Every structure is written in C-alpha cells, then in structure tokens.
Amino acid sequence: MLIYNHKEDKFEEIILPLVPKGYALISVKACGINRADVLQKMGKYSVTPDMPETLGLEISGEVLEINDENIDYKDTQNPFDIKIKDRIMCILIGGGYASHVLVPLNQCIKIPHHLSYIEASALPEAIFTVWHALFSTAGLKNFINNQNSEKTVCINAASSGIGTMAIQMCLAFNFKVIASTSSMQKLDQLKILMDSNNYENLYIFCSKEQSLDEICKKHNLGIDFCLDMLGDIEGLLLNMNKLAKIVCIAFLKGAKSAINIAALMQKQISIQGTMIRLQSNEYKSRISQEINQYILPFIQSKKIKPMIEKVYGKNNINQAHADLMHNQHIGKLVVDMDL
C-alpha cells in the first residue's frame, strides 16, 4: 500500500496491514483536505501517540476486507451491516492520504447511491464536526423535534467546508441561521450556492461591510447557539440570548480572545471548546449512528449536498494545502486518489 510522506511530498510503499477484529480494510478513492492536515504538517498541531503521522482525516472508498469474526451483525460492532464491496465514507484520526486505511466497522457510513466517491469524501469531517460540536456538545439536537422551538444559530467562517455544512444541517431542521463571511466575493458565491436550495431563514452577511449587531437588530434576532471558528468571543456576547451556548472548534483570528465576564454571567452563557478527533471510538460509533439516523436521509433527498471548490490529483497535495491556507475557497478541497 501507499502512504503520503508530507515531509518529502511523495507517496511511499509499505506492507498492507492485517485487519483487526471489528475493522474493515478500505481502498481509498478520495480524501478531503482539512486545515488540521496543514497545521500538523507545519508542526502546529499536537498529535497524540495513537494518531498516525500520515495526514488525512476523512476518506471515501470501497470495502476490500472485513474482520467480523465472532461478532453479531445486530450488535454495536457492525450496526450498518457493512460488507465487502460496499462504498463507504468515514472520518479518521489520521492516515487518510493513503491507498488503503483501516476503519472500525461501526464508523463506516454507506455512501448514498447518487454520490460519487469525490462528492462523498467532502462530507465526513464536516458532518461529524458539526454534529459533534453543535448538535451533541452544545445540545442543539434536543430541539430538532420541537415544532415550537425557534432557535437561531450563528455560524462564522461560513464559506468553509464546515461552515457550508453547518448552514445546511441547521436549515434542514428549520433553525434560523446567521452566517458571516470575510469578503464580499465569498458572500456573493455563498448566496448563489445557498439560493439554489431555496433556503429560508438564512441571513448571510460580510463581516467587513456589516456587523453582527446590525444583522440581529435588522431581523430582530437573538443567538441561541454559535459554532465559533474565529475565536472572537467578545463580538458575540452582545447578541446572545440568555442561556445561549458557544462551542469553539477553531481560532482563525487567534487563540486568545477578550471576554466580558459580566455579560457572560448576566446572560448565563456557556462556552466550550472541543475537537472530534480527540473523541473515543465508542463515542464516534454513537455519533455515526446518529448521523445515519438524522443526517443521511437529508443527503439522500439532496437537501444536504457536498460543496466542493476544487479536486486535485494525489501528486498535487502541496498545492491543495497552499490553496486551503490562501483562504479563498468556498466549501471543500478534495484529492482524487486515482488522478
């Protein structure tokens, strides 16, 4: 099998691993590019001992082999009845820039028939991150079956892969969404993408032209949940409702932020940071089942779609990383392992 050596920007051959019990061997067809990949390559991302040195947090591919010895298909080890030749997508703790990967059977999600491998590879990391951070950790999923709930979600860095997915997932459950971009060009492109879905309850603005305060006052909105990728907590507090939740998953504006503690206390606002990559296999299995239950039907009905900016060949990974850090893309960057 081949794995990507990011220090030398080339693929190297290693021995194909044995498949442990409860795992599947996947032939990788495509993989998504993520900021964490680039930060890890730059030595700015802490990697725990159980994380592979090889980059890559999400893939799509075909099941080549499974080790289901002595496990019941009805139990939690293979809840999706994964079989050889199934097309699957999944998140990883690393190692996705490779020809093959090992994945727990209970974290393999079958790809809907209408999606290609390229399209599917743009979904896992964004879907898992949004569901884990916003719906599970912050508790937004507690309101998805409440017809009388009119919750408003704020999403910054809205043109990113996670941002575009978070918008779609929240709107699919009829939550109101306030989304910000950093440029008018991104705003215009994002409006075109989102308008094609006839979304209502979506309020997109450019943070360089309007403030969050102006948007909230104009539309008489208060924020109940925020998926924060900037680290600008102080700018959020004024427009948060009482008992609001802020969950931080990135800090594009820097790792340090001033906070008005008085406003935090008066409104009883909760702030939490989290990373899907650090969660246990047991937790990721549970999240996989929730995504299969709640999100996959929206993907199958095309209400939630992969949004891809560009596809690269496997020999152009460095260029993909450079384009990602240039920060002018809308949606995901993807590597086609057959190119």
PDB file of C-alpha atoms in Angstrom, residues 77-245:
ATOM      1  CA  GLN A  77     -19.719  -3.535  16.195  1.00  0.00           C
ATOM      2  CA  ASN A  78     -21.313  -3.502  12.749  1.00  0.00           C
ATOM      3  CA  PRO A  79     -24.595  -1.585  13.060  1.00  0.00           C
ATOM      4  CA  PHE A  80     -24.706  -0.646   9.367  1.00  0.00           C
ATOM      5  CA  ASP A  81     -24.191  -4.228   8.079  1.00  0.00           C
ATOM      6  CA  ILE A  82     -21.016  -3.297   6.187  1.00  0.00           C
ATOM      7  CA  LYS A  83     -19.957  -5.886   3.591  1.00  0.00           C
ATOM      8  CA  ILE A  84     -17.158  -6.364   1.090  1.00  0.00           C
ATOM      9  CA  LYS A  85     -17.514  -4.093  -1.995  1.00  0.00           C
ATOM     10  CA  ASP A  86     -19.707  -1.596  -0.109  1.00  0.00           C
ATOM     11  CA  ARG A  87     -18.968   2.055  -0.868  1.00  0.00           C
ATOM     12  CA  ILE A  88     -18.328   3.876   2.399  1.00  0.00           C
ATOM     13  CA  MET A  89     -17.233   7.231   3.803  1.00  0.00           C
ATOM     14  CA  CYS A  90     -15.720   7.864   7.223  1.00  0.00           C
ATOM     15  CA  ILE A  91     -13.656  10.089   9.478  1.00  0.00           C
ATOM     16  CA  LEU A  92     -10.207   9.091  10.725  1.00  0.00           C
ATOM     17  CA  ILE A  93      -7.750  10.159  13.417  1.00  0.00           C
ATOM     18  CA  GLY A  94      -5.210  10.353  10.585  1.00  0.00           C
ATOM     19  CA  GLY A  95      -3.785   8.286   7.755  1.00  0.00           C
ATOM     20  CA  GLY A  96      -6.254   9.173   5.009  1.00  0.00           C
ATOM     21  CA  TYR A  97      -3.628  10.260   2.475  1.00  0.00           C
ATOM     22  CA  ALA A  98      -3.048   6.645   1.502  1.00  0.00           C
ATOM     23  CA  SER A  99      -4.134   3.925  -0.883  1.00  0.00           C
ATOM     24  CA  HIS A 100      -5.668   1.905   1.964  1.00  0.00           C
ATOM     25  CA  VAL A 101      -6.902   2.563   5.513  1.00  0.00           C
ATOM     26  CA  LEU A 102      -8.256   0.530   8.420  1.00  0.00           C
ATOM     27  CA  VAL A 103     -11.570   1.759   9.816  1.00  0.00           C
ATOM     28  CA  PRO A 104     -13.791   0.437  12.652  1.00  0.00           C
ATOM     29  CA  LEU A 105     -16.872  -1.173  11.105  1.00  0.00           C
ATOM     30  CA  ASN A 106     -19.125   0.873  13.365  1.00  0.00           C
ATOM     31  CA  GLN A 107     -17.753   4.129  11.912  1.00  0.00           C
ATOM     32  CA  CYS A 108     -18.274   3.229   8.235  1.00  0.00           C
ATOM     33  CA  ILE A 109     -21.253   5.015   6.705  1.00  0.00           C
ATOM     34  CA  LYS A 110     -22.599   3.758   3.386  1.00  0.00           C
ATOM     35  CA  ILE A 111     -22.439   6.300   0.564  1.00  0.00           C
ATOM     36  CA  PRO A 112     -25.846   7.198  -0.940  1.00  0.00           C
ATOM     37  CA  HIS A 113     -26.163   5.835  -4.475  1.00  0.00           C
ATOM     38  CA  HIS A 114     -26.350   9.242  -6.177  1.00  0.00           C
ATOM     39  CA  LEU A 115     -22.995  10.442  -4.788  1.00  0.00           C
ATOM     40  CA  SER A 116     -19.600   9.805  -6.362  1.00  0.00           C
ATOM     41  CA  TYR A 117     -16.543   8.946  -4.309  1.00  0.00           C
ATOM     42  CA  ILE A 118     -15.303  12.506  -4.843  1.00  0.00           C
ATOM     43  CA  GLU A 119     -18.529  14.007  -3.530  1.00  0.00           C
ATOM     44  CA  ALA A 120     -18.684  11.610  -0.587  1.00  0.00           C
ATOM     45  CA  SER A 121     -15.126  12.412   0.530  1.00  0.00           C
ATOM     46  CA  ALA A 122     -16.169  16.028   1.117  1.00  0.00           C
ATOM     47  CA  LEU A 123     -18.767  15.066   3.739  1.00  0.00           C
ATOM     48  CA  PRO A 124     -17.454  13.096   6.765  1.00  0.00           C
ATOM     49  CA  GLU A 125     -15.225  15.553   8.651  1.00  0.00           C
ATOM     50  CA  ALA A 126     -17.668  18.438   8.231  1.00  0.00           C
ATOM     51  CA  ILE A 127     -20.751  16.400   9.155  1.00  0.00           C
ATOM     52  CA  PHE A 128     -19.115  14.733  12.151  1.00  0.00           C
ATOM     53  CA  THR A 129     -17.621  18.007  13.406  1.00  0.00           C
ATOM     54  CA  VAL A 130     -20.892  19.918  13.153  1.00  0.00           C
ATOM     55  CA  TRP A 131     -22.979  17.143  14.676  1.00  0.00           C
ATOM     56  CA  HIS A 132     -20.489  16.574  17.495  1.00  0.00           C
ATOM     57  CA  ALA A 133     -19.868  20.242  18.322  1.00  0.00           C
ATOM     58  CA  LEU A 134     -23.205  21.904  17.673  1.00  0.00           C
ATOM     59  CA  PHE A 135     -25.864  19.205  17.916  1.00  0.00           C
ATOM     60  CA  SER A 136     -24.308  16.942  20.557  1.00  0.00           C
ATOM     61  CA  THR A 137     -21.942  19.038  22.704  1.00  0.00           C
ATOM     62  CA  ALA A 138     -23.949  22.277  22.595  1.00  0.00           C
ATOM     63  CA  GLY A 139     -27.243  20.359  22.693  1.00  0.00           C
ATOM     64  CA  LEU A 140     -28.963  21.612  19.538  1.00  0.00           C
ATOM     65  CA  LYS A 141     -30.228  18.091  18.803  1.00  0.00           C
ATOM     66  CA  ASN A 142     -32.566  18.420  21.802  1.00  0.00           C
ATOM     67  CA  PHE A 143     -34.652  20.849  19.739  1.00  0.00           C
ATOM     68  CA  ILE A 144     -34.831  19.108  16.361  1.00  0.00           C
ATOM     69  CA  ASN A 145     -38.232  17.502  17.022  1.00  0.00           C
ATOM     70  CA  ASN A 146     -39.689  20.525  18.794  1.00  0.00           C
ATOM     71  CA  GLN A 147     -42.002  22.225  16.300  1.00  0.00           C
ATOM     72  CA  ASN A 148     -42.457  25.196  18.623  1.00  0.00           C
ATOM     73  CA  SER A 149     -38.737  25.828  19.000  1.00  0.00           C
ATOM     74  CA  GLU A 150     -37.398  28.795  17.024  1.00  0.00           C
ATOM     75  CA  LYS A 151     -33.709  28.583  17.774  1.00  0.00           C
ATOM     76  CA  THR A 152     -31.202  30.812  15.988  1.00  0.00           C
ATOM     77  CA  VAL A 153     -27.706  29.558  15.205  1.00  0.00           C
ATOM     78  CA  CYS A 154     -24.730  31.770  14.388  1.00  0.00           C
ATOM     79  CA  ILE A 155     -22.022  30.332  12.113  1.00  0.00           C
ATOM     80  CA  ASN A 156     -18.888  32.297  11.313  1.00  0.00           C
ATOM     81  CA  ALA A 157     -16.330  31.347   8.644  1.00  0.00           C
ATOM     82  CA  ALA A 158     -19.464  30.284   6.797  1.00  0.00           C
ATOM     83  CA  SER A 159     -17.795  29.703   3.425  1.00  0.00           C
ATOM     84  CA  SER A 160     -15.509  26.967   4.789  1.00  0.00           C
ATOM     85  CA  GLY A 161     -16.245  23.278   4.393  1.00  0.00           C
ATOM     86  CA  ILE A 162     -17.537  23.088   7.947  1.00  0.00           C
ATOM     87  CA  GLY A 163     -19.392  26.389   7.583  1.00  0.00           C
ATOM     88  CA  THR A 164     -21.284  25.390   4.437  1.00  0.00           C
ATOM     89  CA  MET A 165     -22.201  22.054   6.015  1.00  0.00           C
ATOM     90  CA  ALA A 166     -23.297  23.643   9.301  1.00  0.00           C
ATOM     91  CA  ILE A 167     -25.606  26.011   7.416  1.00  0.00           C
ATOM     92  CA  GLN A 168     -27.240  23.150   5.513  1.00  0.00           C
ATOM     93  CA  MET A 169     -27.641  20.925   8.556  1.00  0.00           C
ATOM     94  CA  CYS A 170     -29.211  23.665  10.680  1.00  0.00           C
ATOM     95  CA  LEU A 171     -31.577  24.783   7.932  1.00  0.00           C
ATOM     96  CA  ALA A 172     -32.590  21.176   7.245  1.00  0.00           C
ATOM     97  CA  PHE A 173     -34.077  21.147  10.755  1.00  0.00           C
ATOM     98  CA  ASN A 174     -35.691  24.577  10.222  1.00  0.00           C
ATOM     99  CA  PHE A 175     -33.451  26.519  12.582  1.00  0.00           C
ATOM    100  CA  LYS A 176     -32.722  30.140  11.740  1.00  0.00           C
ATOM    101  CA  VAL A 177     -29.122  30.731  10.695  1.00  0.00           C
ATOM    102  CA  ILE A 178     -26.958  33.848  10.790  1.00  0.00           C
ATOM    103  CA  ALA A 179     -23.793  33.254   8.746  1.00  0.00           C
ATOM    104  CA  SER A 180     -20.819  35.542   8.196  1.00  0.00           C
ATOM    105  CA  THR A 181     -18.095  35.604   5.537  1.00  0.00           C
ATOM    106  CA  SER A 182     -14.878  37.610   5.412  1.00  0.00           C
ATOM    107  CA  SER A 183     -15.289  39.089   1.917  1.00  0.00           C
ATOM    108  CA  MET A 184     -17.987  40.263  -0.479  1.00  0.00           C
ATOM    109  CA  GLN A 185     -16.729  37.786  -3.092  1.00  0.00           C
ATOM    110  CA  LYS A 186     -17.305  34.887  -0.713  1.00  0.00           C
ATOM    111  CA  LEU A 187     -20.668  36.339   0.277  1.00  0.00           C
ATOM    112  CA  ASP A 188     -21.829  36.510  -3.357  1.00  0.00           C
ATOM    113  CA  GLN A 189     -20.642  32.977  -4.128  1.00  0.00           C
ATOM    114  CA  LEU A 190     -22.179  31.565  -0.958  1.00  0.00           C
ATOM    115  CA  LYS A 191     -25.522  33.230  -1.718  1.00  0.00           C
ATOM    116  CA  ILE A 192     -25.577  31.610  -5.149  1.00  0.00           C
ATOM    117  CA  LEU A 193     -24.869  28.166  -3.673  1.00  0.00           C
ATOM    118  CA  MET A 194     -27.441  28.500  -0.903  1.00  0.00           C
ATOM    119  CA  ASP A 195     -30.119  30.182  -3.027  1.00  0.00           C
ATOM    120  CA  SER A 196     -30.139  27.148  -5.308  1.00  0.00           C
ATOM    121  CA  ASN A 197     -31.644  25.230  -2.393  1.00  0.00           C
ATOM    122  CA  ASN A 198     -34.394  27.818  -1.825  1.00  0.00           C
ATOM    123  CA  TYR A 199     -33.403  28.187   1.799  1.00  0.00           C
ATOM    124  CA  GLU A 200     -35.469  30.386   4.056  1.00  0.00           C
ATOM    125  CA  ASN A 201     -34.417  31.622   7.479  1.00  0.00           C
ATOM    126  CA  LEU A 202     -30.851  32.232   6.284  1.00  0.00           C
ATOM    127  CA  TYR A 203     -29.196  35.580   6.954  1.00  0.00           C
ATOM    128  CA  ILE A 204     -25.742  35.853   5.339  1.00  0.00           C
ATOM    129  CA  PHE A 205     -23.555  38.937   5.649  1.00  0.00           C
ATOM    130  CA  CYS A 206     -19.980  40.095   5.081  1.00  0.00           C
ATOM    131  CA  SER A 207     -18.331  40.986   8.382  1.00  0.00           C
ATOM    132  CA  LYS A 208     -16.305  43.738   6.697  1.00  0.00           C
ATOM    133  CA  GLU A 209     -19.459  45.507   5.493  1.00  0.00           C
ATOM    134  CA  GLN A 210     -21.927  44.865   8.326  1.00  0.00           C
ATOM    135  CA  SER A 211     -21.696  43.901  11.972  1.00  0.00           C
ATOM    136  CA  LEU A 212     -23.423  41.020  13.701  1.00  0.00           C
ATOM    137  CA  ASP A 213     -25.188  43.593  15.852  1.00  0.00           C
ATOM    138  CA  GLU A 214     -26.663  45.280  12.752  1.00  0.00           C
ATOM    139  CA  ILE A 215     -27.923  41.978  11.352  1.00  0.00           C
ATOM    140  CA  CYS A 216     -29.529  40.935  14.640  1.00  0.00           C
ATOM    141  CA  LYS A 217     -31.264  44.292  15.060  1.00  0.00           C
ATOM    142  CA  LYS A 218     -32.433  44.418  11.441  1.00  0.00           C
ATOM    143  CA  HIS A 219     -34.081  40.989  11.623  1.00  0.00           C
ATOM    144  CA  ASN A 220     -34.983  41.080  15.330  1.00  0.00           C
ATOM    145  CA  LEU A 221     -32.849  38.040  16.119  1.00  0.00           C
ATOM    146  CA  GLY A 222     -31.035  36.813  19.207  1.00  0.00           C
ATOM    147  CA  ILE A 223     -28.494  33.993  19.071  1.00  0.00           C
ATOM    148  CA  ASP A 224     -29.132  30.744  20.953  1.00  0.00           C
ATOM    149  CA  PHE A 225     -26.199  28.695  19.623  1.00  0.00           C
ATOM    150  CA  CYS A 226     -22.922  29.653  17.971  1.00  0.00           C
ATOM    151  CA  LEU A 227     -20.428  27.459  16.142  1.00  0.00           C
ATOM    152  CA  ASP A 228     -17.317  29.587  16.535  1.00  0.00           C
ATOM    153  CA  MET A 229     -14.320  29.135  14.258  1.00  0.00           C
ATOM    154  CA  LEU A 230     -12.769  32.578  14.701  1.00  0.00           C
ATOM    155  CA  GLY A 231     -12.076  32.910  18.417  1.00  0.00           C
ATOM    156  CA  ASP A 232     -13.786  36.317  18.560  1.00  0.00           C
ATOM    157  CA  ILE A 233     -15.977  35.610  21.593  1.00  0.00           C
ATOM    158  CA  GLU A 234     -16.350  39.232  22.705  1.00  0.00           C
ATOM    159  CA  GLY A 235     -18.063  40.134  19.419  1.00  0.00           C
ATOM    160  CA  LEU A 236     -20.738  37.511  20.031  1.00  0.00           C
ATOM    161  CA  LEU A 237     -21.857  38.210  23.590  1.00  0.00           C
ATOM    162  CA  LEU A 238     -23.921  41.343  22.934  1.00  0.00           C
ATOM    163  CA  ASN A 239     -26.311  39.436  20.658  1.00  0.00           C
ATOM    164  CA  MET A 240     -26.534  36.151  22.551  1.00  0.00           C
ATOM    165  CA  ASN A 241     -29.794  35.202  24.264  1.00  0.00           C
ATOM    166  CA  LYS A 242     -29.936  34.062  27.872  1.00  0.00           C
ATOM    167  CA  LEU A 243     -28.650  30.510  28.397  1.00  0.00           C
ATOM    168  CA  ALA A 244     -27.027  30.580  24.953  1.00  0.00           C
ATOM    169  CA  LYS A 245     -24.260  28.125  24.040  1.00  0.00           C
TER     170      LYS A 245
END
